Coordinates of C-alpha atoms and ligand atoms in Angstrom, one line a residue:
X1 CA 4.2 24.7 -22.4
X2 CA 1.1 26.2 -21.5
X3 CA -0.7 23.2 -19.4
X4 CA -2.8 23.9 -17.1
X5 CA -2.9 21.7 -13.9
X6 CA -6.1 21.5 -11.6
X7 CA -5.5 21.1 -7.9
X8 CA -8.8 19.6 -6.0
X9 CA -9.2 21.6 -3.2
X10 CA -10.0 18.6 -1.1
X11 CA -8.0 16.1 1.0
X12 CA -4.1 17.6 1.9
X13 CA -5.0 20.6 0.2
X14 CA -4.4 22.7 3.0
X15 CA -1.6 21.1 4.4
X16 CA 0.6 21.1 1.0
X17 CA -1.2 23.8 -1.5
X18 CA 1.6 26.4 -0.9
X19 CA 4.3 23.9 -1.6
X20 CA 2.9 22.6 -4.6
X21 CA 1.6 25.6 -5.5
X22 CA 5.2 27.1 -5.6
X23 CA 6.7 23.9 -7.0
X24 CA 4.4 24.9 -10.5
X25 CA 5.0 28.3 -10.8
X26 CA 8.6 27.8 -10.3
X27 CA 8.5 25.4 -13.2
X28 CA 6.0 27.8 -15.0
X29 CA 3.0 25.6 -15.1
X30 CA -0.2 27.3 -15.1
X31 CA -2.3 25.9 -12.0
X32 CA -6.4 26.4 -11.2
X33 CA -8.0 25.1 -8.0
X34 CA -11.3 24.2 -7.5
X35 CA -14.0 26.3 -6.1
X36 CA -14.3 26.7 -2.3
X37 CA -16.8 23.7 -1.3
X38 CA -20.7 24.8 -1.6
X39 CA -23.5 22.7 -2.0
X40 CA -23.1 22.2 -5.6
X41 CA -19.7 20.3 -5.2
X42 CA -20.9 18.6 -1.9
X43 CA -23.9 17.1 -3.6
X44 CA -21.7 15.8 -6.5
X45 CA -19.3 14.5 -4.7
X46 CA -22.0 12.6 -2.3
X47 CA -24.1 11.5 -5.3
X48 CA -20.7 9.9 -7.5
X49 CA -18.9 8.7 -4.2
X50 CA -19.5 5.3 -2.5
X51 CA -22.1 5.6 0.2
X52 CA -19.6 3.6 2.9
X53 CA -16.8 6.5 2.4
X54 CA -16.2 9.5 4.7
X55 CA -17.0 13.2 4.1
X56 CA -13.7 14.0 2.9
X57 CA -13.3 11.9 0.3
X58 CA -16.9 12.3 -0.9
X59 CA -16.3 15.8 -1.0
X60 CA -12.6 15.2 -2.8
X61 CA -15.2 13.7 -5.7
X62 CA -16.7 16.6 -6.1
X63 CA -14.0 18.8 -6.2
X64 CA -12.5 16.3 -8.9
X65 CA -15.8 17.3 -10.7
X66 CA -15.7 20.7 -10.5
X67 CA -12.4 20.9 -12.1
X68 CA -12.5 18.2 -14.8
X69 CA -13.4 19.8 -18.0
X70 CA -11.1 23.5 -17.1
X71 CA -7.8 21.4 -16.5
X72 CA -5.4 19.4 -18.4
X73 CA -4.0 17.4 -16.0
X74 CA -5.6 16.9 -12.7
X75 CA -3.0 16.4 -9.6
X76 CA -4.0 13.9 -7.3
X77 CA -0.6 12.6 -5.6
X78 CA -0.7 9.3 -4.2
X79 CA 0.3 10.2 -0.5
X80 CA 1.1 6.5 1.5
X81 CA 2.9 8.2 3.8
X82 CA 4.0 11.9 5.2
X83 CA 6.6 11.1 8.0
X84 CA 9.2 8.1 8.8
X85 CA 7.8 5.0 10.2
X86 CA 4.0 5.6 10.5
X87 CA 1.2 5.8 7.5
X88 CA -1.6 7.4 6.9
X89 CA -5.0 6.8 6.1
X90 CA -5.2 4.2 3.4
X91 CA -7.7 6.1 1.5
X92 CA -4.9 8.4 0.5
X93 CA -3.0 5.9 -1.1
X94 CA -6.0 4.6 -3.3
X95 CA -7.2 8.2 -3.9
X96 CA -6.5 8.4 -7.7
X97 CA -7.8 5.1 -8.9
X98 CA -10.9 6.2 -6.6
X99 CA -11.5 9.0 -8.5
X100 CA -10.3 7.2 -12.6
X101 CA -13.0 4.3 -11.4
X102 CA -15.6 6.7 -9.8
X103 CA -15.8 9.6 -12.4
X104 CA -15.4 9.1 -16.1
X105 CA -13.7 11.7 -19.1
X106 CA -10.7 12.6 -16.7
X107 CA -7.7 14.3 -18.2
X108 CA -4.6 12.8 -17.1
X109 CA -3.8 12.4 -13.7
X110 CA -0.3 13.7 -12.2
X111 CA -0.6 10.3 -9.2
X112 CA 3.4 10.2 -8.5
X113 CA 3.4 8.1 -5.2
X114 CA 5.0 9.9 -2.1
X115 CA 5.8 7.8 0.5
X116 CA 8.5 8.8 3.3
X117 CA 7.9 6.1 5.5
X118 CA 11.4 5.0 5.0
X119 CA 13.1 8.2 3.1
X120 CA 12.1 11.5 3.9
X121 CA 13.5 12.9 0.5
X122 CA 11.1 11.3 -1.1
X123 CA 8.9 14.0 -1.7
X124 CA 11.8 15.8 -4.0
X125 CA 12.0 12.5 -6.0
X126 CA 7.9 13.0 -6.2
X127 CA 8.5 16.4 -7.5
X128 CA 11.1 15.3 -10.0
X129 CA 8.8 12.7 -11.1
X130 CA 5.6 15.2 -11.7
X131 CA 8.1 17.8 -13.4
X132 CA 9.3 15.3 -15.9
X133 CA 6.2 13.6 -16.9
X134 CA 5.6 17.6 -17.5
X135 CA 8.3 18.0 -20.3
X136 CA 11.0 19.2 -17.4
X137 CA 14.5 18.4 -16.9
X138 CA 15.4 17.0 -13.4
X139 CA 17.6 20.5 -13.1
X140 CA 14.4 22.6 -13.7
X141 CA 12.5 20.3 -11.0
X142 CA 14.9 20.2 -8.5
X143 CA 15.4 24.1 -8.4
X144 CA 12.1 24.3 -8.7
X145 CA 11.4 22.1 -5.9
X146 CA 14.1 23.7 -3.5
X147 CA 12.7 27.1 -3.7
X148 CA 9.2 25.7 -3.0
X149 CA 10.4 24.5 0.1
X150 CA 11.5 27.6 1.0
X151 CA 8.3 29.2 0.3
X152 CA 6.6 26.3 1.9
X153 CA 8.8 26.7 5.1
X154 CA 7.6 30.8 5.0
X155 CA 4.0 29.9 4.9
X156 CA 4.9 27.1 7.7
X157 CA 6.0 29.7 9.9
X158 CA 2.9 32.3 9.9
X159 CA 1.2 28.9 11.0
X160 CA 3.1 28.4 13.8
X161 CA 2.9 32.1 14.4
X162 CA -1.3 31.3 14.9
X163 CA -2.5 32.1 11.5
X164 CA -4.9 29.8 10.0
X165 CA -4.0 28.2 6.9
X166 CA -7.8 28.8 5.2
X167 CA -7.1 32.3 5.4
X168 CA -3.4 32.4 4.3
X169 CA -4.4 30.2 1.3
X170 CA -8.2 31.6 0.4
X171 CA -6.5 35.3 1.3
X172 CA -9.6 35.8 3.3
X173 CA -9.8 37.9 6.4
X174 CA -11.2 37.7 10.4
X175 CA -15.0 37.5 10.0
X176 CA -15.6 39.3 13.6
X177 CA -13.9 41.5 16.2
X178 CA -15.5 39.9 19.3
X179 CA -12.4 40.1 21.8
X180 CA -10.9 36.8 21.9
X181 CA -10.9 35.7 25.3
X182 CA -11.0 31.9 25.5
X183 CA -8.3 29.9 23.5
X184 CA -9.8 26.7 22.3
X185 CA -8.1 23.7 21.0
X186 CA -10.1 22.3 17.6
X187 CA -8.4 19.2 16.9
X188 CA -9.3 17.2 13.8
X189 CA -7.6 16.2 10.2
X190 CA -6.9 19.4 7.6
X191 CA -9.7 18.6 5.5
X192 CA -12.6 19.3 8.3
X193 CA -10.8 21.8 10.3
X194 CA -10.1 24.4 7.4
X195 CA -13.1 23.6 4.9
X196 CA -15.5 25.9 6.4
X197 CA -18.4 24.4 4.1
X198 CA -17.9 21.1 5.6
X199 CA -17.3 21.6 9.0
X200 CA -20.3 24.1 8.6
X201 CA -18.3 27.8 9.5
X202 CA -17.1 26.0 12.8
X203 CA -14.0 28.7 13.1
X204 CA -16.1 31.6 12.7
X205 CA -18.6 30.5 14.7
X206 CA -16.0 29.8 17.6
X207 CA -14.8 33.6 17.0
X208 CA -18.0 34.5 16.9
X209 CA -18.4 33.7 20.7
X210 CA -15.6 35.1 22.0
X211 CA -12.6 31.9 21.4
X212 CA -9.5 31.9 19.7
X213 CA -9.2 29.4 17.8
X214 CA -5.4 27.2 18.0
X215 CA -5.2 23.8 15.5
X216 CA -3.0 21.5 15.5
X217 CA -0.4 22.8 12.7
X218 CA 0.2 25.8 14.9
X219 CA 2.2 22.9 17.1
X220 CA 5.9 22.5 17.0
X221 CA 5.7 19.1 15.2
X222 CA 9.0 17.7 17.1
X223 CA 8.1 18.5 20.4
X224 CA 4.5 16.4 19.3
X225 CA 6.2 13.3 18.6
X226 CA 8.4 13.5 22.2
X227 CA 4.7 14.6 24.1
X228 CA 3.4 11.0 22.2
X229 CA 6.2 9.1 23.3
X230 CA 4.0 9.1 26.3
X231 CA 1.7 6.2 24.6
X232 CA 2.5 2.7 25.7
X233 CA 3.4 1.9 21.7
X234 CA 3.9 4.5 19.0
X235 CA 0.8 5.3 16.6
X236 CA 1.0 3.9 13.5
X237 CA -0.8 6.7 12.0
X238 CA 1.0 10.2 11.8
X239 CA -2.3 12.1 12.5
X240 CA -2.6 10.2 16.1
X241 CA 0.9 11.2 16.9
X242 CA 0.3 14.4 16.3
X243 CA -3.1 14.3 17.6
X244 CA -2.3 12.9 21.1
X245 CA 0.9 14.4 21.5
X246 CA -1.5 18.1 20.9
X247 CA -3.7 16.5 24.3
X248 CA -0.4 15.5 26.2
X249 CA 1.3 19.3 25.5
X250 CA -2.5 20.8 26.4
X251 CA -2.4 18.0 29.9
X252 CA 1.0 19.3 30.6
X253 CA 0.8 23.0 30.0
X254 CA -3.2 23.5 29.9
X255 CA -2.6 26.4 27.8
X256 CA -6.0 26.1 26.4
X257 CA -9.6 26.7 27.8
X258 CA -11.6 24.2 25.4
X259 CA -10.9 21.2 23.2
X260 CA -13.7 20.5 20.3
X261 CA -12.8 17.4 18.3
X262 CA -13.8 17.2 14.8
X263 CA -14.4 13.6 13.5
X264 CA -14.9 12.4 10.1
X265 CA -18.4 10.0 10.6
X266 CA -17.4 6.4 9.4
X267 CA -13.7 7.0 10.2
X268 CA -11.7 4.7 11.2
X269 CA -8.7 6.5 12.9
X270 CA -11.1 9.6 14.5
X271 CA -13.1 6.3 16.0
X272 CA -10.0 5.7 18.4
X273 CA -8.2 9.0 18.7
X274 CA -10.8 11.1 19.4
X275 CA -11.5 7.9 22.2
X276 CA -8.3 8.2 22.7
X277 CA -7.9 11.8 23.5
X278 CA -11.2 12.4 25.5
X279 CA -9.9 9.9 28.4
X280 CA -7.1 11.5 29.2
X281 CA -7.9 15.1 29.0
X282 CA -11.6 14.2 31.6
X283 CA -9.0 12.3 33.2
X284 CA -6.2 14.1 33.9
X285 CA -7.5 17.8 33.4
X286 CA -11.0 19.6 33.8
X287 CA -11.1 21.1 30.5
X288 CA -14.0 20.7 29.1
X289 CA -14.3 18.5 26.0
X290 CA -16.6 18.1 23.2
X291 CA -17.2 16.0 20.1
X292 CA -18.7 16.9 16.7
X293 CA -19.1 14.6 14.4
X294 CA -19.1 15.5 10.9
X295 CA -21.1 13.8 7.8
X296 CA -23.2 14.9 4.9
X297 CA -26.4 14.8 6.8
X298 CA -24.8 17.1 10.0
X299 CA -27.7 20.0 10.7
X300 CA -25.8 22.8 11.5
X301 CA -28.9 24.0 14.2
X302 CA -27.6 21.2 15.8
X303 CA -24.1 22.4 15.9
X304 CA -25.2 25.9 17.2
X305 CA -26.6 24.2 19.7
X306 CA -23.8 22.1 21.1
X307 CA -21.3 24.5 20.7
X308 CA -23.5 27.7 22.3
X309 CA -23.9 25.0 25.4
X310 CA -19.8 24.7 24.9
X311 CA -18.9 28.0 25.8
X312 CA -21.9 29.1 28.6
X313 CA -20.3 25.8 30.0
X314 CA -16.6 27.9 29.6
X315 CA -17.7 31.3 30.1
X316 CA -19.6 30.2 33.5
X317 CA -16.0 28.5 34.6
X318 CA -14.1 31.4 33.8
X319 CA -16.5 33.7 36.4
X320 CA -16.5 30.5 38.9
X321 CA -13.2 29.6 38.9
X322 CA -12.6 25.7 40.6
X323 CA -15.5 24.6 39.5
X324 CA -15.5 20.9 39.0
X325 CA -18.0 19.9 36.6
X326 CA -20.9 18.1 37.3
X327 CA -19.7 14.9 36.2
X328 CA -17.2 14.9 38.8
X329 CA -13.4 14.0 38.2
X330 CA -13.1 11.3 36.1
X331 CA -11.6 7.7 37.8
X332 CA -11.3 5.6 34.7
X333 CA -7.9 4.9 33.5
X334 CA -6.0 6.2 30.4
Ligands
SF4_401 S1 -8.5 9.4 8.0 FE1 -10.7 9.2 8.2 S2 -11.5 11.1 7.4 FE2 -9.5 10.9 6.6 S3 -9.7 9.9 4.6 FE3 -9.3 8.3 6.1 S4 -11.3 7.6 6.8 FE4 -11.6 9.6 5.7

């Protein structure tokens, strides 16, 4: 059975590439990923996408394209939802027939739907699902699946231990030795945070001057979603869960000496949690905050700019220390 299944490296890539990853050697399917993002694969992606979509998925298109004619089945899982009782982004969930109706001469595509909004076992019946429209037997797939969950659980845990996922998963290594002396918070979905082409080098150039850098998955999950219970209703997405319950832990324990927010232009969800998240950290802390917005017309002079201005703002509080910024403390409410 020598298929080969492409994996876009795009989307949820780096939030479930080691487990699916595992899941196909396990079974002993050959798997290629796409190139990291460059220009070439951004372009494409922006040129076959629909201008009203965000970066991400524009960018998912071009991934799709860089991986079409090398692969024999392309694996674009239709995620509805990750956790119990909450979604995520509908552009998940209508990923693959994006990509069939967008891009034409497609191999096959492996779209099993995983959805544990109401069953969090879902995700093995996913796996049994992709293994036998692969030629497997539901035995091969479910051993297959458990031991990728215990590989998936390893990588989990160097996570939590502050390694980045980019550089477990692309193997690559620290890009400077600048002491680390400032511990910044950059909060924003998987897809901008890790994909240094989109989010235009954003970790290295927070290392670069002098911050370490701590992301959401680095977060105890369970403790996120008590920290959120904070919210006068739940979330309905899982992101802003996680998201908020990230600015309530960093209100409570202030454990960090920055917060950058990474937004998707045109998103819908970034439009009210990053909203969401800036009043109550200028309201409740003096942390400084700062937005960057990400699309395919970002200039990363721009970005220099804003985050050089970023950390003189830090570096000057860490020498004055009780400085209150010049904005004053903030009086709206949350
Ligand atoms: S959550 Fe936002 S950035 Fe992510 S796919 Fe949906 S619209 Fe795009």
């Amino acid at each position: 059975m020598n298929q080969v299944v492409g994996i876009p490296r795009g989307m949820f890539f780096y939030k479930y590439y080691p487990l699916w990853k595992s899941f196909f050697d396990n079974l002993g399917v050959l798997t290629i990923v796409s190139d990291q993002t460059n220009k070439q694969i951004l372009n494409d992606g922006v040129k076959h996408c629909v201008d009203e979509s965000c970066l991400p998925v524009k960018v998912f298109m071009g991934h799709v394209l860089d991986l079409k004619d090398r692969a024999d089945y392309l694996f674009i899982p239709r995620y509805t939802s990750i956790s119990r009782k909450e979604y995520i982004c509908p552009k998940f969930g209508g990923l693959p027939d994006l990509v069939r109706c967008t891009i034409k001469g497609l191999p096959p595509i492996i779209d099993t739907e995983i959805n544990m909004r109401k069953d969090k076992d879902n995700s093995a019946l996913a796996a049994i699902e992709v293994g036998e429209q692969l030629g497997y037997t539901l035995y091969q797939s479910v051993q297959a699946y458990q031991l990728a969950v215990n590989d998936y659980r390893l990588y989990r845990s160097r996570v939590h231990n502050y390694e980045l996922p980019h550089r477990i998963i692309n193997n690559s290594k620290l890009t400077t030795l600048n002491p680390k002396t400032l511990k910044i918070l950059l909060l924003g979905h998987v897809y901008n945070v890790y994909d240094s082409c989109l989010n235009m080098n954003i970790i290295s150039k927070i290392e670069q001057n002098g911050g370490q850098v701590i992301t959401l998955e680095m977060f105890d999950t369970r403790q996120l979603r008590l920290l959120a219970q904070q919210l006068d209703k739940p979330m309905f997405w899982q992101y802003g869960t996680y998201a908020l319950g990230c600015i309530y832990s960093v209100i409570q324990q202030q454990q960090v000496d920055g917060v950058i927010y990474l937004s998707s232009f045109g998103c819908g969800i970034d439009s009210f949690v990053e909203y969401m998240a800036e009043r109550r950290i200028r309201q409740h802390t003096n942390i400084p905050f700062l937005i960057i917005s990400l699309d395919e017309h970002s200039g990363e002079a721009g970005m220099n700019t804003r985050l050089e201005a970023f950390f003189d703002t830090l570096k000057w509080r860490c020498r004055n220390e009780n400085n209150i910024s010049s904005y004053g403390q903030c009086v709206y409410d949350s």
